[in-house]
Amino acid sequence: MKSFCKNRESVWAPAISVLALTLFLFVGGVHAQDVKPKPQATPLSPQLDPPPPPLPKPSPTPRLPQDDEYEVIRISSNLVVVPVSVTDVAGQPVLGLKPDNFRLQEEGRDQQIAQIGDAEQVPLEIALLIDISGSINASFEFEKDAAARFLKQVLKPGDRATIFVIDRTPVLRQISATSDVAATGLLSLQPASDKGPTAFFDTVVEAANYLGEKTPARHRRVVLAISDGVDNFSERIKKSIGETAKEQEAIAPETRRKIYDRALREVQREVQRADAAFYSINPSGNTMHLNVMTRRGQEGMQQLADATGGSAFVPEAAGNLDGVFQRIAAELRAQYLLQYYSGDESAKGKFLHIKVTVPSRPELRIRAREGYYVTRK
C-alpha cells in the first residue's frame, strides 16, 4: 500500500508542475496587460491645416434690364374720329382730299391727323324720326315713301336703321333693322288723326340716347328728322310754360323764347354726347315763315345740324324730297373720317371744341361737329 501511494505521487508530480507553470504564466500575462501604458485617445475631429484664403470673386457682368423693367412713362391719349363733309358751291361732295389738305384744331391747338378713314368701311347707324302730327298730314304719304327709298339706297350690309315716331310722346317703332325691314316698318306708319301736340325735343333726345347706348362706339351715328321742328309738348316745355295752348300763350313771348332756347341747348348736348350728326328735312317748305313757332322750329333744327356736322334742308315742294335724300346719301358715303390722337388731359365730361378747315380751298364748305365730350375714364 505504501508503495502504491509513492508511485501515485510520482505520477501526478509532473502534471502538477505543468499546471502551476501555466497558472503562473497566465497571471503574469494578465498583470502585464494591467500595467501596460494606455495609448492616447484619438481626437474625434482630426486637426487639419488651416484652409487657404478664398479666391477673389470676379465682378459680375452688369445685366441690362429687360424691357418690362424700365420705368414706363405713359402718355394719355385718346383716338378721336371726326366725320367731315366737304362740298363745293353747288352742294356736291368733294373727293380726293389728303390729310395734309386739312387743318384740324382742338381747343385752338393744331392736331396731327393720323389718317383718314374710309366712310364706306365704317358701318352707319341711322335713327330716322318721322313726324306724324297733324301739321304735316298733307304730305305724309309722300314723305314716308321717299324715306323708305332713301333707306334702301343708303343702307349697305352692316348698316342699320331705327325708326322713331314724333308724336305726343316719343315712340320707338322699329328697333335697329336692315334696309328692307326698316323700310317696311316705315311704310306701315299712319299720320295722327288730329292736329295734336308734338314732343319733338323728347324724341330727338330719345333717339340720341338710343344711338349712344345701343350702337358700337366706332360706328357713324346719324339722327335724321323729317319734321317742322315745332315742339309744344316735350317735358322740358310743359314743366316751364304748361301743357295746354292757353297756358303757353299766357307766357310772355320773350320768356317762351328763353325757355325754348334753354331746352334746345340741352337737346344739343345730348346729340353731341352720342357723337351723332343731326340732319333734318322740313316738309313745310316756305310755309315755315308763316308763324313764329314754325320759324323757330326750323332755326332750332339748323342749330342742331351746325353743332353736330349735319345739315338742315327745306325743300320748296314735297316733290323735291327724293333729291334731298339723295344729297344726304351721297354726303354720308363721301365723308372724310379724320382721325387724330388727343393729348388733352381734361376730366371725363368736359366738352372740347374742334375746328376743321381746308386752307388751300377756302371756297369749299366744311361741315364737322363743333366738338366732343371727353369719355375717357
mmCIF file of C-alpha atoms in Angstrom:
data_model
loop_
_atom_site.group_PDB
_atom_site.id
_atom_site.type_symbol
_atom_site.label_atom_id
_atom_site.label_comp_id
_atom_site.label_asym_id
_atom_site.label_seq_id
_atom_site.Cartn_x
_atom_site.Cartn_y
_atom_site.Cartn_z
ATOM 1 C CA MET A 1 0.000 0.000 0.000
ATOM 2 C CA LYS A 2 2.766 2.410 0.807
ATOM 3 C CA SER A 3 4.426 1.556 -2.424
ATOM 4 C CA PHE A 4 1.224 2.279 -4.358
ATOM 5 C CA CYS A 5 0.895 5.821 -2.857
ATOM 6 C CA LYS A 6 4.521 6.546 -3.552
ATOM 7 C CA ASN A 7 4.083 5.581 -7.136
ATOM 8 C CA ARG A 8 0.898 7.671 -7.451
ATOM 9 C CA GLU A 9 2.697 10.750 -6.150
ATOM 10 C CA SER A 10 5.463 10.201 -8.695
ATOM 11 C CA VAL A 11 2.929 10.017 -11.465
ATOM 12 C CA TRP A 12 0.981 13.245 -10.577
ATOM 13 C CA ALA A 13 4.006 15.364 -9.692
ATOM 14 C CA PRO A 14 4.882 16.354 -13.315
ATOM 15 C CA ALA A 15 1.274 17.171 -14.053
ATOM 16 C CA ILE A 16 1.020 19.438 -11.035
ATOM 17 C CA SER A 17 4.184 21.202 -12.037
ATOM 18 C CA VAL A 18 2.908 21.861 -15.509
ATOM 19 C CA LEU A 19 -0.379 23.202 -14.161
ATOM 20 C CA ALA A 20 1.403 25.507 -11.749
ATOM 21 C CA LEU A 21 3.585 26.847 -14.507
ATOM 22 C CA THR A 22 0.570 27.525 -16.722
ATOM 23 C CA LEU A 23 -1.190 29.408 -13.964
ATOM 24 C CA PHE A 24 1.927 31.452 -13.311
ATOM 25 C CA LEU A 25 2.256 32.453 -16.925
ATOM 26 C CA PHE A 26 -1.446 33.347 -17.216
ATOM 27 C CA VAL A 27 -1.428 35.519 -14.115
ATOM 28 C CA GLY A 28 1.736 37.201 -15.245
ATOM 29 C CA GLY A 29 0.254 37.978 -18.638
ATOM 30 C CA VAL A 30 -2.801 39.465 -17.067
ATOM 31 C CA HIS A 31 -0.656 41.594 -14.817
ATOM 32 C CA ALA A 32 1.467 42.693 -17.703
ATOM 33 C CA GLN A 33 -1.665 43.847 -19.508
ATOM 34 C CA ASP A 34 -2.789 45.782 -16.450
ATOM 35 C CA VAL A 35 0.399 47.808 -16.269
ATOM 36 C CA LYS A 36 0.824 48.375 -19.989
ATOM 37 C CA PRO A 37 0.588 52.167 -20.712
ATOM 38 C CA LYS A 38 -2.651 53.207 -22.276
ATOM 39 C CA PRO A 39 -2.389 54.753 -25.745
ATOM 40 C CA GLN A 40 -3.514 58.364 -26.101
ATOM 41 C CA ALA A 41 -7.066 58.717 -27.304
ATOM 42 C CA THR A 42 -7.539 59.692 -30.949
ATOM 43 C CA PRO A 43 -9.415 63.048 -31.303
ATOM 44 C CA LEU A 44 -12.887 62.894 -32.755
ATOM 45 C CA SER A 45 -12.081 65.615 -35.298
ATOM 46 C CA PRO A 46 -8.629 65.408 -36.740
ATOM 47 C CA GLN A 47 -6.677 68.646 -36.717
ATOM 48 C CA LEU A 48 -6.318 69.798 -40.380
ATOM 49 C CA ASP A 49 -4.187 72.502 -41.809
ATOM 50 C CA PRO A 50 -5.924 75.924 -41.936
ATOM 51 C CA PRO A 51 -7.846 76.383 -45.224
ATOM 52 C CA PRO A 52 -6.343 78.654 -47.827
ATOM 53 C CA PRO A 53 -7.857 82.153 -48.144
ATOM 54 C CA PRO A 54 -10.838 82.279 -50.556
ATOM 55 C CA LEU A 55 -10.142 83.293 -54.089
ATOM 56 C CA PRO A 56 -11.419 86.774 -55.001
ATOM 57 C CA LYS A 57 -14.813 86.649 -56.679
ATOM 58 C CA PRO A 58 -14.898 88.083 -60.155
ATOM 59 C CA SER A 59 -17.075 91.182 -60.570
ATOM 60 C CA PRO A 60 -20.415 90.157 -62.115
ATOM 61 C CA THR A 61 -21.103 91.315 -65.615
ATOM 62 C CA PRO A 62 -23.704 94.109 -65.473
ATOM 63 C CA ARG A 63 -27.122 92.806 -66.615
ATOM 64 C CA LEU A 64 -29.118 95.024 -68.899
ATOM 65 C CA PRO A 65 -32.674 95.493 -67.621
ATOM 66 C CA GLN A 66 -35.389 93.788 -69.559
ATOM 67 C CA ASP A 67 -37.916 95.843 -71.462
ATOM 68 C CA ASP A 68 -40.580 95.357 -68.853
ATOM 69 C CA GLU A 69 -38.229 96.578 -66.084
ATOM 70 C CA TYR A 70 -37.847 100.081 -67.417
ATOM 71 C CA GLU A 71 -39.964 102.762 -65.804
ATOM 72 C CA VAL A 72 -42.613 103.460 -68.394
ATOM 73 C CA ILE A 73 -43.870 106.985 -68.822
ATOM 74 C CA ARG A 74 -47.350 106.659 -70.252
ATOM 75 C CA ILE A 75 -48.827 109.464 -72.274
ATOM 76 C CA SER A 76 -52.574 109.501 -72.028
ATOM 77 C CA SER A 77 -54.052 109.777 -75.481
ATOM 78 C CA ASN A 78 -57.476 109.415 -76.923
ATOM 79 C CA LEU A 79 -58.258 108.497 -80.506
ATOM 80 C CA VAL A 80 -60.808 110.950 -81.865
ATOM 81 C CA VAL A 81 -62.673 110.343 -85.119
ATOM 82 C CA VAL A 82 -64.249 113.369 -86.757
ATOM 83 C CA PRO A 83 -66.644 112.780 -89.691
ATOM 84 C CA VAL A 84 -66.235 115.693 -92.096
ATOM 85 C CA SER A 85 -68.391 116.561 -95.105
ATOM 86 C CA VAL A 86 -66.810 118.689 -97.827
ATOM 87 C CA THR A 87 -68.985 120.136 -100.594
ATOM 88 C CA ASP A 88 -68.491 122.653 -103.362
ATOM 89 C CA VAL A 89 -70.598 125.760 -104.043
ATOM 90 C CA ALA A 90 -73.174 123.587 -105.786
ATOM 91 C CA GLY A 91 -73.529 121.313 -102.779
ATOM 92 C CA GLN A 92 -71.768 118.370 -104.400
ATOM 93 C CA PRO A 93 -69.297 116.252 -102.360
ATOM 94 C CA VAL A 94 -65.618 116.965 -102.987
ATOM 95 C CA LEU A 95 -63.472 113.832 -103.148
ATOM 96 C CA GLY A 96 -59.751 113.129 -103.199
ATOM 97 C CA LEU A 97 -58.541 115.341 -100.342
ATOM 98 C CA LYS A 98 -55.499 114.155 -98.370
ATOM 99 C CA PRO A 99 -54.623 114.543 -94.667
ATOM 100 C CA ASP A 100 -52.294 117.474 -95.365
ATOM 101 C CA ASN A 101 -55.150 119.335 -97.086
ATOM 102 C CA PHE A 102 -56.960 119.655 -93.759
ATOM 103 C CA ARG A 103 -56.203 121.739 -90.730
ATOM 104 C CA LEU A 104 -57.718 120.369 -87.538
ATOM 105 C CA GLN A 105 -57.599 122.215 -84.229
ATOM 106 C CA GLU A 106 -58.709 121.137 -80.775
ATOM 107 C CA GLU A 107 -59.182 123.960 -78.287
ATOM 108 C CA GLY A 108 -57.181 126.180 -80.648
ATOM 109 C CA ARG A 109 -54.200 123.806 -80.845
ATOM 110 C CA ASP A 110 -53.236 122.187 -84.152
ATOM 111 C CA GLN A 111 -53.574 118.401 -84.198
ATOM 112 C CA GLN A 112 -51.706 115.946 -86.373
ATOM 113 C CA ILE A 113 -54.113 113.881 -88.476
ATOM 114 C CA ALA A 114 -53.010 110.265 -88.194
ATOM 115 C CA GLN A 115 -55.081 109.047 -91.116
ATOM 116 C CA ILE A 116 -58.359 109.395 -92.970
ATOM 117 C CA GLY A 117 -60.788 106.522 -92.611
ATOM 118 C CA ASP A 118 -62.943 105.278 -95.454
ATOM 119 C CA ALA A 119 -66.589 106.038 -94.782
ATOM 120 C CA GLU A 120 -67.657 103.048 -96.858
ATOM 121 C CA GLN A 121 -65.791 100.772 -94.429
ATOM 122 C CA VAL A 122 -67.400 102.165 -91.263
ATOM 123 C CA PRO A 123 -70.952 100.939 -90.518
ATOM 124 C CA LEU A 124 -73.721 103.511 -90.400
ATOM 125 C CA GLU A 125 -76.374 103.708 -87.681
ATOM 126 C CA ILE A 126 -79.376 105.911 -88.556
ATOM 127 C CA ALA A 127 -82.170 106.939 -86.242
ATOM 128 C CA LEU A 128 -84.977 108.083 -88.553
ATOM 129 C CA LEU A 129 -87.545 110.332 -86.863
ATOM 130 C CA ILE A 130 -90.795 110.914 -88.728
ATOM 131 C CA ASP A 131 -93.385 113.421 -87.567
ATOM 132 C CA ILE A 132 -96.951 112.081 -87.670
ATOM 133 C CA SER A 133 -98.566 115.174 -86.149
ATOM 134 C CA GLY A 134 -101.438 116.843 -87.954
ATOM 135 C CA SER A 135 -99.293 119.784 -89.073
ATOM 136 C CA ILE A 136 -97.745 117.739 -91.894
ATOM 137 C CA ASN A 137 -100.600 115.407 -92.790
ATOM 138 C CA ALA A 138 -100.902 116.733 -96.331
ATOM 139 C CA SER A 139 -97.559 115.279 -97.481
ATOM 140 C CA PHE A 140 -97.218 112.389 -95.062
ATOM 141 C CA GLU A 141 -97.642 109.569 -97.564
ATOM 142 C CA PHE A 142 -95.079 111.025 -99.921
ATOM 143 C CA GLU A 143 -92.665 111.629 -97.053
ATOM 144 C CA LYS A 144 -92.628 108.059 -95.819
ATOM 145 C CA ASP A 145 -92.361 106.698 -99.383
ATOM 146 C CA ALA A 146 -89.340 108.909 -100.041
ATOM 147 C CA ALA A 147 -87.823 107.961 -96.700
ATOM 148 C CA ALA A 148 -88.257 104.261 -97.451
ATOM 149 C CA ARG A 149 -86.474 104.712 -100.787
ATOM 150 C CA PHE A 150 -83.708 106.585 -99.014
ATOM 151 C CA LEU A 151 -83.127 103.750 -96.534
ATOM 152 C CA LYS A 152 -82.889 101.213 -99.341
ATOM 153 C CA GLN A 153 -80.425 103.456 -101.147
ATOM 154 C CA VAL A 154 -78.123 104.471 -98.308
ATOM 155 C CA LEU A 155 -78.015 101.392 -96.079
ATOM 156 C CA LYS A 156 -75.354 98.856 -97.006
ATOM 157 C CA PRO A 157 -74.644 95.435 -95.455
ATOM 158 C CA GLY A 158 -73.713 96.077 -91.834
ATOM 159 C CA ASP A 159 -75.674 99.358 -91.665
ATOM 160 C CA ARG A 160 -78.869 99.583 -89.643
ATOM 161 C CA ALA A 161 -81.780 101.945 -89.108
ATOM 162 C CA THR A 162 -84.088 102.547 -86.152
ATOM 163 C CA ILE A 163 -87.435 104.325 -86.593
ATOM 164 C CA PHE A 164 -88.933 106.730 -84.071
ATOM 165 C CA VAL A 165 -92.312 108.429 -84.283
ATOM 166 C CA ILE A 166 -92.595 112.098 -83.282
ATOM 167 C CA ASP A 167 -95.944 112.446 -81.527
ATOM 168 C CA ARG A 168 -97.259 113.483 -78.096
ATOM 169 C CA THR A 169 -94.518 111.256 -76.674
ATOM 170 C CA PRO A 170 -91.532 109.545 -78.343
ATOM 171 C CA VAL A 171 -92.393 106.180 -79.849
ATOM 172 C CA LEU A 172 -89.750 103.619 -80.802
ATOM 173 C CA ARG A 173 -91.494 101.914 -83.692
ATOM 174 C CA GLN A 174 -88.770 99.817 -85.323
ATOM 175 C CA ILE A 175 -85.663 98.612 -83.476
ATOM 176 C CA SER A 176 -82.344 98.529 -85.353
ATOM 177 C CA ALA A 177 -83.028 96.780 -88.654
ATOM 178 C CA THR A 178 -81.683 96.300 -92.159
ATOM 179 C CA SER A 179 -82.877 98.444 -95.057
ATOM 180 C CA ASP A 180 -85.749 96.227 -96.223
ATOM 181 C CA VAL A 181 -87.123 95.603 -92.736
ATOM 182 C CA ALA A 182 -86.810 99.277 -91.750
ATOM 183 C CA ALA A 183 -88.479 100.411 -94.964
ATOM 184 C CA THR A 184 -91.377 98.021 -94.399
ATOM 185 C CA GLY A 185 -91.853 99.299 -90.857
ATOM 186 C CA LEU A 186 -91.754 102.877 -92.108
ATOM 187 C CA LEU A 187 -94.423 102.300 -94.758
ATOM 188 C CA SER A 188 -96.803 100.900 -92.150
ATOM 189 C CA LEU A 189 -96.964 104.207 -90.243
ATOM 190 C CA GLN A 190 -100.135 106.265 -90.234
ATOM 191 C CA PRO A 191 -100.488 110.013 -89.518
ATOM 192 C CA ALA A 192 -102.184 111.274 -86.396
ATOM 193 C CA SER A 193 -105.952 111.715 -86.682
ATOM 194 C CA ASP A 194 -105.909 115.183 -85.132
ATOM 195 C CA LYS A 195 -103.614 118.155 -85.030
ATOM 196 C CA GLY A 196 -102.320 117.326 -81.581
ATOM 197 C CA PRO A 197 -99.243 118.495 -79.675
ATOM 198 C CA THR A 198 -95.707 117.404 -80.590
ATOM 199 C CA ALA A 199 -92.823 116.303 -78.364
ATOM 200 C CA PHE A 200 -90.038 116.978 -80.874
ATOM 201 C CA PHE A 201 -87.254 117.588 -78.334
ATOM 202 C CA ASP A 202 -88.042 114.461 -76.323
ATOM 203 C CA THR A 203 -87.960 112.332 -79.450
ATOM 204 C CA VAL A 204 -84.582 113.691 -80.572
ATOM 205 C CA VAL A 205 -83.129 113.016 -77.124
ATOM 206 C CA GLU A 206 -84.623 109.533 -77.078
ATOM 207 C CA ALA A 207 -83.069 108.762 -80.466
ATOM 208 C CA ALA A 208 -79.670 110.191 -79.491
ATOM 209 C CA ASN A 209 -79.596 108.201 -76.262
ATOM 210 C CA TYR A 210 -80.532 105.060 -78.142
ATOM 211 C CA LEU A 211 -77.637 105.515 -80.570
ATOM 212 C CA GLY A 212 -75.217 106.330 -77.773
ATOM 213 C CA GLU A 213 -76.150 103.297 -75.677
ATOM 214 C CA LYS A 214 -77.115 100.616 -78.204
ATOM 215 C CA THR A 215 -74.682 101.028 -81.090
ATOM 216 C CA PRO A 216 -70.911 100.362 -81.283
ATOM 217 C CA ALA A 217 -68.752 103.353 -80.437
ATOM 218 C CA ARG A 218 -66.823 103.427 -83.729
ATOM 219 C CA HIS A 219 -69.896 103.323 -85.945
ATOM 220 C CA ARG A 220 -71.105 106.509 -87.617
ATOM 221 C CA ARG A 221 -74.296 107.766 -85.991
ATOM 222 C CA VAL A 222 -76.924 109.917 -87.659
ATOM 223 C CA VAL A 223 -80.209 111.346 -86.400
ATOM 224 C CA LEU A 224 -82.423 112.220 -89.382
ATOM 225 C CA ALA A 225 -85.678 114.023 -88.590
ATOM 226 C CA ILE A 226 -88.493 114.568 -91.084
ATOM 227 C CA SER A 227 -90.344 117.306 -89.232
ATOM 228 C CA ASP A 228 -91.028 121.012 -88.968
ATOM 229 C CA GLY A 229 -89.220 121.047 -85.615
ATOM 230 C CA VAL A 230 -92.174 122.524 -83.724
ATOM 231 C CA ASP A 231 -92.270 121.485 -80.063
ATOM 232 C CA ASN A 232 -95.048 122.263 -77.633
ATOM 233 C CA PHE A 233 -95.285 119.101 -75.549
ATOM 234 C CA SER A 234 -91.832 117.905 -74.514
ATOM 235 C CA GLU A 235 -91.270 117.560 -70.794
ATOM 236 C CA ARG A 236 -88.816 120.457 -70.857
ATOM 237 C CA ILE A 237 -91.537 122.696 -72.305
ATOM 238 C CA LYS A 238 -94.506 121.503 -70.281
ATOM 239 C CA LYS A 239 -92.736 121.947 -66.953
ATOM 240 C CA SER A 240 -91.895 125.549 -67.762
ATOM 241 C CA ILE A 241 -94.901 127.002 -69.601
ATOM 242 C CA GLY A 242 -97.716 124.468 -69.197
ATOM 243 C CA GLU A 243 -99.325 121.725 -71.283
ATOM 244 C CA THR A 244 -102.213 123.479 -72.996
ATOM 245 C CA ALA A 245 -102.102 126.115 -75.707
ATOM 246 C CA LYS A 246 -103.930 128.524 -73.387
ATOM 247 C CA GLU A 247 -101.313 128.146 -70.650
ATOM 248 C CA GLN A 248 -98.436 128.568 -73.072
ATOM 249 C CA GLU A 249 -99.929 131.630 -74.761
ATOM 250 C CA ALA A 250 -100.286 133.290 -71.385
ATOM 251 C CA ILE A 251 -96.494 133.352 -71.041
ATOM 252 C CA ALA A 252 -94.699 136.402 -72.405
ATOM 253 C CA PRO A 253 -93.081 135.759 -75.831
ATOM 254 C CA GLU A 254 -89.595 136.635 -74.594
ATOM 255 C CA THR A 255 -89.928 134.215 -71.705
ATOM 256 C CA ARG A 256 -91.117 131.473 -74.033
ATOM 257 C CA ARG A 257 -88.134 132.161 -76.274
ATOM 258 C CA LYS A 258 -85.675 131.805 -73.409
ATOM 259 C CA ILE A 259 -87.291 128.574 -72.266
ATOM 260 C CA TYR A 260 -87.200 127.202 -75.798
ATOM 261 C CA ASP A 261 -83.531 128.166 -76.257
ATOM 262 C CA ARG A 262 -82.560 126.538 -72.965
ATOM 263 C CA ALA A 263 -84.367 123.327 -73.922
ATOM 264 C CA LEU A 264 -82.694 123.374 -77.340
ATOM 265 C CA ARG A 265 -79.233 123.637 -75.770
ATOM 266 C CA GLU A 266 -79.994 120.621 -73.593
ATOM 267 C CA VAL A 267 -81.068 118.624 -76.641
ATOM 268 C CA GLN A 268 -77.924 119.702 -78.492
ATOM 269 C CA ARG A 269 -75.744 118.389 -75.665
ATOM 270 C CA GLU A 270 -77.444 115.007 -75.791
ATOM 271 C CA VAL A 271 -76.882 114.671 -79.548
ATOM 272 C CA GLN A 272 -73.239 115.695 -79.114
ATOM 273 C CA ARG A 273 -72.741 113.241 -76.258
ATOM 274 C CA ALA A 274 -73.947 110.486 -78.576
ATOM 275 C CA ASP A 275 -71.354 111.535 -81.201
ATOM 276 C CA ALA A 276 -74.194 111.772 -83.707
ATOM 277 C CA ALA A 277 -74.715 114.109 -86.654
ATOM 278 C CA PHE A 278 -78.148 115.706 -86.909
ATOM 279 C CA TYR A 279 -79.902 116.054 -90.278
ATOM 280 C CA SER A 280 -83.395 117.334 -90.886
ATOM 281 C CA ILE A 281 -85.826 117.699 -93.746
ATOM 282 C CA ASN A 282 -88.619 120.212 -93.215
ATOM 283 C CA PRO A 283 -91.562 119.302 -95.465
ATOM 284 C CA SER A 284 -93.316 122.561 -94.616
ATOM 285 C CA GLY A 285 -91.361 124.406 -97.292
ATOM 286 C CA ASN A 286 -91.831 128.169 -97.403
ATOM 287 C CA THR A 287 -94.830 127.958 -95.086
ATOM 288 C CA MET A 288 -92.420 127.756 -92.185
ATOM 289 C CA HIS A 289 -92.225 131.566 -92.318
ATOM 290 C CA LEU A 290 -95.936 131.949 -91.638
ATOM 291 C CA ASN A 291 -95.719 131.998 -87.857
ATOM 292 C CA VAL A 292 -93.223 132.250 -85.037
ATOM 293 C CA MET A 293 -93.495 128.601 -83.983
ATOM 294 C CA THR A 294 -92.654 127.099 -87.378
ATOM 295 C CA ARG A 295 -89.829 129.557 -87.974
ATOM 296 C CA ARG A 296 -88.401 128.842 -84.550
ATOM 297 C CA GLY A 297 -88.676 125.109 -85.224
ATOM 298 C CA GLN A 298 -86.554 125.375 -88.360
ATOM 299 C CA GLU A 299 -83.997 127.602 -86.653
ATOM 300 C CA GLY A 300 -83.676 125.030 -83.888
ATOM 301 C CA MET A 301 -83.049 122.188 -86.338
ATOM 302 C CA GLN A 302 -80.465 124.314 -88.149
ATOM 303 C CA GLN A 303 -78.677 124.908 -84.846
ATOM 304 C CA LEU A 304 -78.557 121.187 -84.095
ATOM 305 C CA ALA A 305 -77.184 120.484 -87.573
ATOM 306 C CA ASP A 306 -74.488 123.152 -87.342
ATOM 307 C CA ALA A 307 -73.333 121.925 -83.935
ATOM 308 C CA THR A 308 -73.033 118.278 -84.956
ATOM 309 C CA GLY A 309 -71.791 118.412 -88.553
ATOM 310 C CA GLY A 310 -75.123 117.674 -90.226
ATOM 311 C CA SER A 311 -77.426 119.775 -92.369
ATOM 312 C CA ALA A 312 -80.987 121.116 -92.279
ATOM 313 C CA PHE A 313 -82.868 121.025 -95.578
ATOM 314 C CA VAL A 314 -86.018 122.901 -96.531
ATOM 315 C CA PRO A 315 -87.230 121.620 -99.909
ATOM 316 C CA GLU A 316 -89.526 124.022 -101.732
ATOM 317 C CA ALA A 317 -92.011 121.259 -102.509
ATOM 318 C CA ALA A 318 -92.725 117.714 -101.424
ATOM 319 C CA GLY A 319 -91.667 116.527 -104.871
ATOM 320 C CA ASN A 320 -88.098 117.589 -104.070
ATOM 321 C CA LEU A 321 -87.760 115.168 -101.167
ATOM 322 C CA ASP A 322 -86.121 112.477 -103.272
ATOM 323 C CA GLY A 323 -83.439 114.926 -104.365
ATOM 324 C CA VAL A 324 -82.744 115.913 -100.749
ATOM 325 C CA PHE A 325 -82.493 112.305 -99.642
ATOM 326 C CA GLN A 326 -80.048 111.625 -102.473
ATOM 327 C CA ARG A 327 -77.861 114.534 -101.369
ATOM 328 C CA ILE A 328 -77.778 113.201 -97.816
ATOM 329 C CA ALA A 329 -76.959 109.698 -99.033
ATOM 330 C CA ALA A 330 -74.135 110.989 -101.267
ATOM 331 C CA GLU A 331 -72.755 113.091 -98.430
ATOM 332 C CA LEU A 332 -72.714 110.215 -95.963
ATOM 333 C CA ARG A 333 -70.895 107.986 -98.438
ATOM 334 C CA ALA A 334 -68.285 110.666 -99.202
ATOM 335 C CA GLN A 335 -67.452 111.706 -95.641
ATOM 336 C CA TYR A 336 -63.837 112.045 -94.573
ATOM 337 C CA LEU A 337 -63.204 110.367 -91.224
ATOM 338 C CA LEU A 338 -60.330 112.393 -89.796
ATOM 339 C CA GLN A 339 -58.533 110.535 -87.010
ATOM 340 C CA TYR A 340 -56.127 112.041 -84.507
ATOM 341 C CA TYR A 341 -54.811 111.353 -81.023
ATOM 342 C CA SER A 342 -55.740 113.941 -78.464
ATOM 343 C CA GLY A 343 -53.294 114.510 -75.633
ATOM 344 C CA ASP A 344 -55.762 116.631 -73.697
ATOM 345 C CA GLU A 345 -55.907 115.606 -70.039
ATOM 346 C CA SER A 346 -59.323 117.072 -69.278
ATOM 347 C CA ALA A 347 -61.622 115.152 -66.976
ATOM 348 C CA LYS A 348 -64.412 112.988 -68.271
ATOM 349 C CA GLY A 349 -67.439 115.016 -69.327
ATOM 350 C CA LYS A 350 -65.627 118.150 -70.464
ATOM 351 C CA PHE A 351 -66.540 119.490 -73.905
ATOM 352 C CA LEU A 352 -63.557 120.072 -76.214
ATOM 353 C CA HIS A 353 -64.019 122.331 -79.235
ATOM 354 C CA ILE A 354 -62.935 121.253 -82.714
ATOM 355 C CA LYS A 355 -62.414 123.280 -85.858
ATOM 356 C CA VAL A 356 -61.731 121.802 -89.295
ATOM 357 C CA THR A 357 -60.725 123.810 -92.363
ATOM 358 C CA VAL A 358 -59.179 123.297 -95.788
ATOM 359 C CA PRO A 359 -56.870 126.344 -96.019
ATOM 360 C CA SER A 360 -55.938 125.827 -99.659
ATOM 361 C CA ARG A 361 -59.603 125.678 -100.754
ATOM 362 C CA PRO A 362 -61.457 128.480 -98.931
ATOM 363 C CA GLU A 363 -64.417 128.225 -101.319
ATOM 364 C CA LEU A 364 -65.343 124.758 -100.064
ATOM 365 C CA ARG A 365 -68.000 124.244 -97.426
ATOM 366 C CA ILE A 366 -66.750 122.185 -94.488
ATOM 367 C CA ARG A 367 -69.211 120.596 -92.067
ATOM 368 C CA ALA A 368 -67.916 118.906 -88.950
ATOM 369 C CA ARG A 369 -69.084 118.719 -85.375
ATOM 370 C CA GLU A 370 -68.191 121.620 -83.127
ATOM 371 C CA GLY A 371 -66.532 119.346 -80.600
ATOM 372 C CA TYR A 372 -66.967 116.290 -78.421
ATOM 373 C CA TYR A 373 -67.411 115.321 -74.802
ATOM 374 C CA VAL A 374 -64.479 113.528 -73.183
ATOM 375 C CA THR A 375 -65.449 109.952 -72.403
ATOM 376 C CA ARG A 376 -62.136 108.516 -71.187
ATOM 377 C CA LYS A 377 -62.097 107.241 -67.606
#
